[in-house]
XYZ file of C-alpha atoms in Angstrom:
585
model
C -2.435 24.368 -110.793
C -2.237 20.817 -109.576
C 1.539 19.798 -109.363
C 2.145 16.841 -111.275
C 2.883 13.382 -109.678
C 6.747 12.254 -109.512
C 7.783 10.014 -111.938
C 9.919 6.949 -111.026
C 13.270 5.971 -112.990
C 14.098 2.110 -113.301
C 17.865 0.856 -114.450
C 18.037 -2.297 -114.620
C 18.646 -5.498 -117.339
C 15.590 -4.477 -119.302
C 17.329 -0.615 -119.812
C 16.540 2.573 -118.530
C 13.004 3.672 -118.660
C 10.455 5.699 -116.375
C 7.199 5.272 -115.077
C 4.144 8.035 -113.982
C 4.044 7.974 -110.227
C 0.683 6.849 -108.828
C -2.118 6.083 -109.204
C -1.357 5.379 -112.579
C 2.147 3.323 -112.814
C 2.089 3.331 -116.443
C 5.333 3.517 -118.718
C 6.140 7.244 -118.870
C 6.647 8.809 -122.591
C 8.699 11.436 -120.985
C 11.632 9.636 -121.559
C 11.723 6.243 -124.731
C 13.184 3.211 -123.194
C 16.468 2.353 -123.484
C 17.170 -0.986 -124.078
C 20.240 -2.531 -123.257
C 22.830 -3.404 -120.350
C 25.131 -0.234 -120.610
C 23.593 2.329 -118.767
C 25.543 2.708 -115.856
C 24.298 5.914 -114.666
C 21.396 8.335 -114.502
C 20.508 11.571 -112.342
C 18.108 13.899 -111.859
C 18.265 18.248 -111.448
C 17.710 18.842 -108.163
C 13.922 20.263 -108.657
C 13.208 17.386 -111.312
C 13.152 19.539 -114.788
C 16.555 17.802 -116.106
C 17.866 14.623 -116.443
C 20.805 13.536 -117.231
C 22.379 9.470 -117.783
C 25.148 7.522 -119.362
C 24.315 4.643 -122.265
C 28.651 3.628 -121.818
C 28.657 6.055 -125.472
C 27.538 9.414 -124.248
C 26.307 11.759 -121.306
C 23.074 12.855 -122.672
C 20.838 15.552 -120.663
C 17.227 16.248 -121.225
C 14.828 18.723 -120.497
C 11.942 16.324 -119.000
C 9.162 19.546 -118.606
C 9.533 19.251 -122.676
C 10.963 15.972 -123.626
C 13.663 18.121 -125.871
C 17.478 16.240 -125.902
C 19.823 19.605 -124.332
C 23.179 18.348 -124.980
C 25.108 15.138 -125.895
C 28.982 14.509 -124.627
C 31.279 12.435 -125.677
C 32.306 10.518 -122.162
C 31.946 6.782 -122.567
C 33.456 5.581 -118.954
C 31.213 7.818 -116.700
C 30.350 6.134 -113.386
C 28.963 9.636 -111.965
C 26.549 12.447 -112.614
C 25.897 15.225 -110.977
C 24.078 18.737 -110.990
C 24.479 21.837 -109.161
C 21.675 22.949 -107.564
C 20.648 25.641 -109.598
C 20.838 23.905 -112.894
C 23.622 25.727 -114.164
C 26.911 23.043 -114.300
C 26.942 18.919 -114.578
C 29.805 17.540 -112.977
C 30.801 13.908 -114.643
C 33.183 11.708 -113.197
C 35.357 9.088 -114.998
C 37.875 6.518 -113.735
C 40.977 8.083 -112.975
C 43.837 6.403 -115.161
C 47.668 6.601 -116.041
C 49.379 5.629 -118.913
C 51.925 2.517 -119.210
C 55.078 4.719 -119.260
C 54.502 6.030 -115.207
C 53.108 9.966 -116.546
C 50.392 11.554 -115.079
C 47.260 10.598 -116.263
C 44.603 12.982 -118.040
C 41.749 15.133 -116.039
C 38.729 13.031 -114.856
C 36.404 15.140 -113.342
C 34.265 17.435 -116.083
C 32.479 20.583 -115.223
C 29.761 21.168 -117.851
C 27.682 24.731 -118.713
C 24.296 23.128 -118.877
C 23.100 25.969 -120.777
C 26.222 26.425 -123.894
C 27.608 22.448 -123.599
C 31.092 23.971 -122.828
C 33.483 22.710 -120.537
C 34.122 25.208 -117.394
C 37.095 22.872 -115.850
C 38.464 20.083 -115.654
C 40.034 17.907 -112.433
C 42.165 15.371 -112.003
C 39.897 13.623 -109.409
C 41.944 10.008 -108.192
C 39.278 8.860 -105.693
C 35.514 8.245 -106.265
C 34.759 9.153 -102.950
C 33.758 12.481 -102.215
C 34.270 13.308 -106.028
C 31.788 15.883 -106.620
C 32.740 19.422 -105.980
C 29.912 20.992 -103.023
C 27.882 23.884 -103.859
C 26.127 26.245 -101.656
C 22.114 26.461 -102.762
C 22.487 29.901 -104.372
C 25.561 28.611 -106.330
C 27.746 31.407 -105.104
C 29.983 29.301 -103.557
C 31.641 25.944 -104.941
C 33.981 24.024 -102.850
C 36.743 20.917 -103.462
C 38.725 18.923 -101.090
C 42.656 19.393 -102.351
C 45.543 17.707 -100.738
C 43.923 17.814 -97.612
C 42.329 21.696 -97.424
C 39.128 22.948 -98.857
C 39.255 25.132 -101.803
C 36.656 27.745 -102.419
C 35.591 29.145 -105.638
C 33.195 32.277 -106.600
C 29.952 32.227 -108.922
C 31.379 29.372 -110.899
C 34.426 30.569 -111.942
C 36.625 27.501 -111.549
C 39.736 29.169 -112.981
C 40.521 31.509 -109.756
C 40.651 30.151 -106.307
C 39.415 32.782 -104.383
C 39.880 31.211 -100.493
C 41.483 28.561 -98.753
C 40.964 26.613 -95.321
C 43.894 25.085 -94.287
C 44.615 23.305 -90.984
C 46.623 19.734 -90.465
C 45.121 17.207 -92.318
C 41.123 18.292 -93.324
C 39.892 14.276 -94.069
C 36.117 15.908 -94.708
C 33.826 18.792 -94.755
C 30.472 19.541 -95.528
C 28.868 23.089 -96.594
C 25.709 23.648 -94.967
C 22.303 24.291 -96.654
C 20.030 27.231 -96.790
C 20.839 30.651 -97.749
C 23.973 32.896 -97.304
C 25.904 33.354 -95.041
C 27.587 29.795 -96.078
C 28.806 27.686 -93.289
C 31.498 24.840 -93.427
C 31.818 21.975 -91.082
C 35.608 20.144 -91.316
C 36.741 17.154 -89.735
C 40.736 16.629 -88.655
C 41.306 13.157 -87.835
C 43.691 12.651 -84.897
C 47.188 11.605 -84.783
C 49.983 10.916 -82.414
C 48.519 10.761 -79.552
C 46.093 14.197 -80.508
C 42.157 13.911 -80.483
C 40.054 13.947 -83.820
C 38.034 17.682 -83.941
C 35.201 19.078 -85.695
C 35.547 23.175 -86.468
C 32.405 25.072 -87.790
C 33.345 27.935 -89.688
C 31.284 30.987 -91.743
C 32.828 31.808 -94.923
C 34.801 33.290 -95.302
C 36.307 33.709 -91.638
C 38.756 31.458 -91.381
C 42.053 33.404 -90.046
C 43.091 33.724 -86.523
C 42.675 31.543 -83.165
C 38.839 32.559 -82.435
C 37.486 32.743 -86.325
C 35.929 29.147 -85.649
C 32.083 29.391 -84.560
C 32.408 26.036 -82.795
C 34.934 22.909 -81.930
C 34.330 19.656 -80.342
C 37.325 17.398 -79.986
C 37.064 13.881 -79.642
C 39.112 10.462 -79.178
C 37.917 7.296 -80.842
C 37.247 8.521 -84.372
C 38.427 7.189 -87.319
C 35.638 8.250 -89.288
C 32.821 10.736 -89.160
C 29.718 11.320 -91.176
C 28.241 14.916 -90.797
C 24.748 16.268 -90.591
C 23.580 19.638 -90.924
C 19.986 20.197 -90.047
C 18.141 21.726 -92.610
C 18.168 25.543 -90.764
C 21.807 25.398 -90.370
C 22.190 26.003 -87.374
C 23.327 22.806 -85.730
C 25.683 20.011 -86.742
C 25.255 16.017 -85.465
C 28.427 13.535 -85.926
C 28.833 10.246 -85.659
C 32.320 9.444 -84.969
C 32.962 5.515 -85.522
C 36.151 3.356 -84.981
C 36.783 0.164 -87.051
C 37.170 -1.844 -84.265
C 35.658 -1.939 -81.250
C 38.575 -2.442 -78.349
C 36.155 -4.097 -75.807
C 35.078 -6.859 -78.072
C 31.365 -6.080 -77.730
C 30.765 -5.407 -81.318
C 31.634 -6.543 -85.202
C 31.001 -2.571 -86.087
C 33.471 -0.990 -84.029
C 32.140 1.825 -81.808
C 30.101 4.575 -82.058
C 29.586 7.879 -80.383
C 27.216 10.536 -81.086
C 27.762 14.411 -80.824
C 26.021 17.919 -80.815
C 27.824 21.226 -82.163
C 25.730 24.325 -82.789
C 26.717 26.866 -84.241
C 26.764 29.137 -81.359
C 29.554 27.501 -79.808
C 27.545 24.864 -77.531
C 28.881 21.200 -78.051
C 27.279 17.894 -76.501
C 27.805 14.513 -76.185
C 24.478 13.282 -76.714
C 24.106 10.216 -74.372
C 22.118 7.176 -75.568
C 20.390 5.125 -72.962
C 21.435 1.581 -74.462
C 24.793 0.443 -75.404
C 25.589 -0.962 -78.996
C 26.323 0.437 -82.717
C 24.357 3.498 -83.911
C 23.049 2.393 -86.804
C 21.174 5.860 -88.281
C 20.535 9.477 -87.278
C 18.278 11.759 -89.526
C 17.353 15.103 -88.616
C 13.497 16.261 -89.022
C 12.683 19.077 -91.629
C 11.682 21.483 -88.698
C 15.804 21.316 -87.627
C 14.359 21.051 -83.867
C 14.491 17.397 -82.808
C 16.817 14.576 -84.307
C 15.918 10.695 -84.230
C 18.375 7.846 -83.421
C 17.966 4.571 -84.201
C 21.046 2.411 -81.952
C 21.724 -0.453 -79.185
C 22.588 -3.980 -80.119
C 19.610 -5.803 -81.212
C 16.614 -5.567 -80.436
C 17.491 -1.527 -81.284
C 15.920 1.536 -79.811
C 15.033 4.209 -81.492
C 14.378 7.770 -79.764
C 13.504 11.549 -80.785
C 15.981 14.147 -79.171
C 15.532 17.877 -78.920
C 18.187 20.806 -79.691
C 19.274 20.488 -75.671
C 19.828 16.364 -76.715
C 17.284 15.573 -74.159
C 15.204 12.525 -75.138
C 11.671 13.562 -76.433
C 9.533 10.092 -77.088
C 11.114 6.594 -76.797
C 9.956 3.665 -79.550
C 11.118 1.129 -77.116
C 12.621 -1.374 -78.665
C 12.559 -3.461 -82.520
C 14.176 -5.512 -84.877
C 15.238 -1.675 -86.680
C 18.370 -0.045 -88.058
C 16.766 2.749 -90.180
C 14.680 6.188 -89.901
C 13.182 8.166 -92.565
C 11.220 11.138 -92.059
C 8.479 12.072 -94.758
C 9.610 15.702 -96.414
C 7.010 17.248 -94.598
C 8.738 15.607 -90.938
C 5.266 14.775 -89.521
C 5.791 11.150 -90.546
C 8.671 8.870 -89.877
C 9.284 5.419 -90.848
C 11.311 3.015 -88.471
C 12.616 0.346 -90.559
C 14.689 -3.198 -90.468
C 16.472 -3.794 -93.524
C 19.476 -5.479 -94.511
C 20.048 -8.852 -92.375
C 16.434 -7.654 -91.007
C 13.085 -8.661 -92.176
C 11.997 -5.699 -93.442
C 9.558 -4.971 -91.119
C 8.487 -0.949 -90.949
C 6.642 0.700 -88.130
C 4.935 3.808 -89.570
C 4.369 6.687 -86.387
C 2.774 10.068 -86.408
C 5.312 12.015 -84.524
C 2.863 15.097 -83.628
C 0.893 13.071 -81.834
C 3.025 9.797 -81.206
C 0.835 7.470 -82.979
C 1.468 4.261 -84.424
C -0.090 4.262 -87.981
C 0.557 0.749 -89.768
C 3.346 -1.870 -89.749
C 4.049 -3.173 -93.105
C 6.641 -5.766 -93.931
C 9.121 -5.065 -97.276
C 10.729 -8.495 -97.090
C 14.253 -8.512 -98.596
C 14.613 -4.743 -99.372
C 17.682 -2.993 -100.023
C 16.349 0.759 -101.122
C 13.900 2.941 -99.185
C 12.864 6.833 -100.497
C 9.883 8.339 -99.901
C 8.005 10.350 -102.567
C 8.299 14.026 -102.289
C 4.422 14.310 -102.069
C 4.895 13.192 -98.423
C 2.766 10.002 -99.024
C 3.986 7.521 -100.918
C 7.057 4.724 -99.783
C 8.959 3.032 -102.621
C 10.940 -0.132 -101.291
C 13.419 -2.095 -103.525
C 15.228 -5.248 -104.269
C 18.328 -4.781 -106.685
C 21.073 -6.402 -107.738
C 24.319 -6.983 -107.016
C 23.282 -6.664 -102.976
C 20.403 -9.293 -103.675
C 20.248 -11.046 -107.120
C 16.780 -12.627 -106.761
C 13.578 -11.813 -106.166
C 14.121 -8.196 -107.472
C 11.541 -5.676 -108.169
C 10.096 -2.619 -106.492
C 6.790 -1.954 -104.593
C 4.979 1.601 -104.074
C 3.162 1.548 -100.723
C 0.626 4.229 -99.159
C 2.186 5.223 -95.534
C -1.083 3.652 -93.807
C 0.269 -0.107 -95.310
C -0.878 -0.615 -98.368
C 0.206 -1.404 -101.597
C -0.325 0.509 -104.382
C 1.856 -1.091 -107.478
C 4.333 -4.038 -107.618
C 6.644 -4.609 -110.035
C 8.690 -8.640 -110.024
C 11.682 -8.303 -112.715
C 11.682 -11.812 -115.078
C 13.556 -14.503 -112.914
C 16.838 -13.981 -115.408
C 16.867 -10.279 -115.329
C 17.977 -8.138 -112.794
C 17.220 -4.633 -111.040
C 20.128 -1.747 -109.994
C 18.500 1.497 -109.480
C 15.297 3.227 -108.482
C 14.351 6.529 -107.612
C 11.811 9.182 -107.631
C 12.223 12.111 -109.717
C 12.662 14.966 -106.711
C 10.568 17.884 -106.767
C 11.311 21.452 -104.562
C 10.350 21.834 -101.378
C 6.890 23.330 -100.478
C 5.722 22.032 -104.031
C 3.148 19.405 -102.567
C 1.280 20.614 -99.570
C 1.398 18.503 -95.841
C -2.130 16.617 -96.051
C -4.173 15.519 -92.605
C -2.679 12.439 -91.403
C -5.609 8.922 -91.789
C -5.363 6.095 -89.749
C -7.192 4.065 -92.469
C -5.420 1.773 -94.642
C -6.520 3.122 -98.216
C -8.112 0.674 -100.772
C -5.378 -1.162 -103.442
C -6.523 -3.514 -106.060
C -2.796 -5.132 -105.294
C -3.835 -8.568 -103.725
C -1.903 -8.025 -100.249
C 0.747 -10.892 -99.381
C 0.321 -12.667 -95.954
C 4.270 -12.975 -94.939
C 5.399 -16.395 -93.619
C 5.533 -16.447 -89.644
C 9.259 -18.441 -89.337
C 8.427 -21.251 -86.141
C 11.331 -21.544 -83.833
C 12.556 -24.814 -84.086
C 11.467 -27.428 -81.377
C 13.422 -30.941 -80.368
C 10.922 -33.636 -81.151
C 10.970 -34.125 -77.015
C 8.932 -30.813 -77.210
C 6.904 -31.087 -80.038
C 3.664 -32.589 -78.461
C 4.079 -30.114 -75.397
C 2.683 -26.895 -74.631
C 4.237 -24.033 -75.783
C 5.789 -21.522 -73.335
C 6.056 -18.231 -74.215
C 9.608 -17.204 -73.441
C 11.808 -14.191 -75.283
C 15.141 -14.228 -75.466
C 14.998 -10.074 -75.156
C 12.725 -8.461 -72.905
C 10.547 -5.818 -74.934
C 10.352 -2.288 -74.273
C 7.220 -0.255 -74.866
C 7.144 2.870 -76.524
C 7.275 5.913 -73.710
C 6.717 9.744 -73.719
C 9.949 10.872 -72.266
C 8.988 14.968 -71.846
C 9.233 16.562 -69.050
C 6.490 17.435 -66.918
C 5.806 21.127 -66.965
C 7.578 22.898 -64.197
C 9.997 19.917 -63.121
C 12.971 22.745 -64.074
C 11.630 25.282 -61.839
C 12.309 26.031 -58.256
C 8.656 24.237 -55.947
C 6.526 26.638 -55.199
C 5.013 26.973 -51.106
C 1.937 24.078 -52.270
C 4.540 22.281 -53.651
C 6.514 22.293 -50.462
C 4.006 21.918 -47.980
C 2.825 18.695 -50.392
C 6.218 17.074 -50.169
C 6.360 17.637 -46.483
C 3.176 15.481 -46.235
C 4.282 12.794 -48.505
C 7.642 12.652 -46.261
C 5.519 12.450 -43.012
C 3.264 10.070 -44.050
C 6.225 7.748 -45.434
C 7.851 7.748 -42.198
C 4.571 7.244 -40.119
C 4.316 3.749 -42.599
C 7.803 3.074 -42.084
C 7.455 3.418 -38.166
C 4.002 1.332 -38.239
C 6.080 -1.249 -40.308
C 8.860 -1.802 -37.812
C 6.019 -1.567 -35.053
C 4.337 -4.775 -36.238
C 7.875 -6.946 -36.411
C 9.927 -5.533 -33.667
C 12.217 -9.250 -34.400
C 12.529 -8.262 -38.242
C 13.418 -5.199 -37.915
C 16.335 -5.506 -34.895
C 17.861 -8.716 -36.661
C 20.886 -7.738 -39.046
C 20.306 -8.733 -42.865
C 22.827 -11.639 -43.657
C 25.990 -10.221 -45.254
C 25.342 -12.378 -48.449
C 21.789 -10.392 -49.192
C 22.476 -8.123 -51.972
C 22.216 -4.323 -51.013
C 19.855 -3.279 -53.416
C 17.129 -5.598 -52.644
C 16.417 -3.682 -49.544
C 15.437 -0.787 -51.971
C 13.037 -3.625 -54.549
C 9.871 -3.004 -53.673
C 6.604 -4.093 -56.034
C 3.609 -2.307 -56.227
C 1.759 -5.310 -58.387
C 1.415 -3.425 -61.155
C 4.491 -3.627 -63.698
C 4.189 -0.779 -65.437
C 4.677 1.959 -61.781
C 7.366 -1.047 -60.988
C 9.109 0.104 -64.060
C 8.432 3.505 -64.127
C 10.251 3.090 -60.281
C 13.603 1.101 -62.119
C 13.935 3.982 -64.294
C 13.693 6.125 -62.504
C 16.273 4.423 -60.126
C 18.737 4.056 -63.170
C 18.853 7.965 -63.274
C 19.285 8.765 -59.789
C 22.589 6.312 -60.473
C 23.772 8.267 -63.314
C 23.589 11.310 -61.869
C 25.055 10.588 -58.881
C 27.879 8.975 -60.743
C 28.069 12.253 -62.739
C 28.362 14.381 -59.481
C 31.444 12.116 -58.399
C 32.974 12.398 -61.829
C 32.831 16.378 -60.981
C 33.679 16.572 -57.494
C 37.258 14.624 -59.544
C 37.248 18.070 -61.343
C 36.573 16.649 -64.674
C 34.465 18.932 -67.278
C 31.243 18.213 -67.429
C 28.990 18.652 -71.038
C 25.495 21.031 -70.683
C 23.540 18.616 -71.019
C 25.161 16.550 -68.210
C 25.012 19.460 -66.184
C 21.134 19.782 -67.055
C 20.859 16.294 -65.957
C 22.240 17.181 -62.130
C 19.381 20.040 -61.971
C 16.718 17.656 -62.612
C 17.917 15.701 -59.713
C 15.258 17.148 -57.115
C 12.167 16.731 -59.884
C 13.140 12.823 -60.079
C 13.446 12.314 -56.107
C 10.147 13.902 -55.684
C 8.204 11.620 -58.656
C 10.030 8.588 -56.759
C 8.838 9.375 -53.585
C 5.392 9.664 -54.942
C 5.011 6.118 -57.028
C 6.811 4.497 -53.738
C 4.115 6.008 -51.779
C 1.242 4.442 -53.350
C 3.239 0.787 -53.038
């Protein structure tokens, strides 16, 4: 049996209502519209059978395989819904308040038996940030952030804590996915004078000096995000300060790290300088994207040793999204960007299509693997709002304008389980829509009147980069063989024979001094005529520096990171690939 196609919730001034995924995009009966301004809220169960949303009266959840009304609450200021993953509790989340008189105000934070309508617990919950409790995917294991440790309860029995982790001052944590055993990342931020760490831990070792399976400490932190890949076996964070002390950016700074859960720890180092503005991890847990650099951005795939894999060069981008599947992924530019999208097959690092979603603010893809949805909502934009469903090769499928006096807050898709729609052969060719496609208007750069009547000169303010496959040739790690040997040996001899017929032909050149004012390095720019090999030769270059700075930094006796010391190794692989481009100058 078929599965059937997502359907897609819309909140917005017209009500709450849904609508059958494609190719239909008609008004679902799964769910009658609500009409009205007061629905603040709405979620979904995380395999799509329940749903759950607040009309500023009641919580109501519904059973959407059967259209049948579950269970009604009485909660009229929920801002937040939540279910565990198995279906078995809603968490709601209400406005924390205290009375006039200074006493402590009633619980806020509602755990709900989906199945009997009782109430399990109930929280006092003061901030809306990180209010919902975390659950491990079997529901064994429920976890709250308390007065700065992480409390741990058992098979949903909120009335007995059955573990602790306490250290100084745990700001965050995240459980990791999969099954059992459960594994907890925590973050400490830093304070007098002390770095900010991250600790991985399996539950529920947490006692004594060694019981942590990993810890990277860091300075410049005073926030982290988190990411567990989807295996659970390896952690990314972005540690970001507020303000950046150089005066090089608005957004503070960023750095990116690697901790596995094996006890290796990275600094993963980023070729450009600037803000990193996403990292998403691909469903396969083996390679990570990272989209970061001031404008124009570049994006690049990393493997587990945080060696880059593929380069996109460099866009007006700030976003990635792989497809559920991982063998798509969307580079986007949204925001105070145009909304243009570059769509690449990442087995085969292909470019499919580049659509533009002018003005969006939401991007999800569909759980088939397929389909895009892009939004406009209010209050980040309060015109022009609708939604569009696009096909990943560029086309769209359905577009929906609201009235020019109504407004748009929330879409989504209604998720479905993983493995429930199959991976499909990627096509090249844009599939047919009956949606008359929009040509977007090309913005001129402004010219004095002086110019106007002139030729125009092509000149870019930022010099593009193309996209480049950054893998390593196959046996650059390994000791050269007695062919490879007796091969560099030639190239050596016949560089030196060109060298010595060089400085035959001008004896003057070559015995007067270069003026102390010449730069050094333009001894070493040579041009072959051909700008790609003269690139190829500048990066190449720009390695040789770093590692050479990194061998200084250790002959100081500072620590260096794996993948630094990786770096070092491949030092005789990049000589050897310079030699040969130079040769052919």
């Amino acid at each position: 049996m078929a599965p059937s196609t997502p359907l897609l919730t819309v909140r917005g001034s017209e009500g709450l209502y849904m609508v059958n995924g494609p190719p239909h995009f008609t008004e679902s009966t799964v769910f009658p519209r609500e009409s009205g301004k007061n629905c603040k809220v709405y979620t979904f169960s995380k395999d799509g059978t329940l749903f759950a949303w607040g009309n500023g009266e009641k919580v109501n959840i519904i059973n959407v395989t059967n259209k049948g009304l579950l269970h009604s609450f009485d909660l009229p200021k929920t801002v937040c819904l939540e279910f565990s993953p198995k279906n078995t509790v809603l968490a709601t989340w209400q406005p924390y308040t205290t009375s006039k008189d200074g006493t402590a105000g009633t619980p806020n934070l509602q755990l709900y038996d989906v199945k009997t309508g009782t109430c399990l617990k109930s929280f006092i919950q003061k901030k809306m940030q990180n209010w919902c409790p975390s659950w491990s995917e079997d529901e064994n294991l429920c976890a709250r952030n308390v007065n700065n440790e992480v409390h741990f309860f058992e098979n949903n029995n909120f009335n007995t804590i059955t573990n602790k982790l306490h250290l100084q001052k745990i700001n965050d944590f995240v459980l990791s996915p999969g099954p059992q055993p459960c594994k907890v990342a925590v973050y400490v931020p830093g304070s007098k004078g002390a770095p900010s760490f991250v600790r991985l831990y399996q539950y529920p070792n947490f006692g004594g000096p060694h019981a942590a399976l990993a810890n990277k400490s860091f300075f410049k932190a005073d926030k982290v995000t988190m990411l567990w890949n989807k295996k659970a076996t390896a952690v990314l964070v972005i540690a970001s300060t507020e303000v950046d002390k150089t005066g090089a950016s608005y957004y503070g700074e960023q750095t990116l790290h690697y901790i596995a859960t094996n006890g290796e720890s990275a600094v993963v180092q980023l070729p450009k300088n600037g803000p990193i503005y996403d990292v998403v991890w691909n469903s396969s847990s083996t390679e990570f994207c990272a989209v970061y650099g001031f404008m124009p951005a570049k994006a690049t795939i990393f493997n587990l040793k945080c060696d880059p894999v593929f380069d996109f060069g460099t866009g007006p981008r700030n976003a990635a999204y792989y497809n559920p599947h991982g063998h798509i992924l969307v580079l986007a530019g949204f925001g105070n960007l145009r909304g243009q999208m570059e769509v690449w097959d990442v087995k085969n690092y292909k470019l499919i299509s580049k659509p533009v979603a002018s003005d969006s603010t939401y991007f999800a893809w569909c759980p088939d693997g397929e389909h895009i949805l892009t939004a406009t909502c209010a209050p980040r934009l309060r015109v022009n709002n609708g939604y569009k469903i696009w096909h990943y090769t560029g086309s769209v499928l359905h577009k929906y304008d609201v009235p020019s006096n109504g407004e748009l807050w929330q879409v989504s898709w209604q998720p479905f389980l993983d493995g429930i729609f199959p991976a499909k052969t990627i096509t090249y060719q844009a599939v047919p829509s009956e949606v008359p496609t929009e040509v977007p208007k090309v913005a001129t750069a402004y010219r004095p009147p002086a110019l106007r009547n002139k030729p125009i000169t092509n000149s870019k303010l930022h010099e593009e980069e193309p996209p480049q496959n950054m893998k390593p040739q196959p046996g650059n790690d390994k000791p050269l063989s007695k062919t490879a040997l007796k091969n560099q040996r030639k190239h050596e001899a016949k560089k030196a024979a060109k060298q010595e017929a060089r400085s035959d032909k001008s004896p003057d050149l070559a015995a007067t001094p270069a003026p102390q004012s010449t730069p050094r390095n333009t001894i070493t720019q040579s041009t072959s005529g051909d700008p790609d090999i003269d690139k190829k030769i500048k990066n190449l270059k720009k390695k040789l520096k770093a590692i050479e700075q990194l061998k200084e930094q250790a002959a100081t006796g500072k620590q260096l990171e794996k993948n630094q010391l990786e770096k070092i190794q491949k030092e005789t692989a990049l000589l050897q690939e310079l030699e040969d481009l130079e040769l052919g100058i």
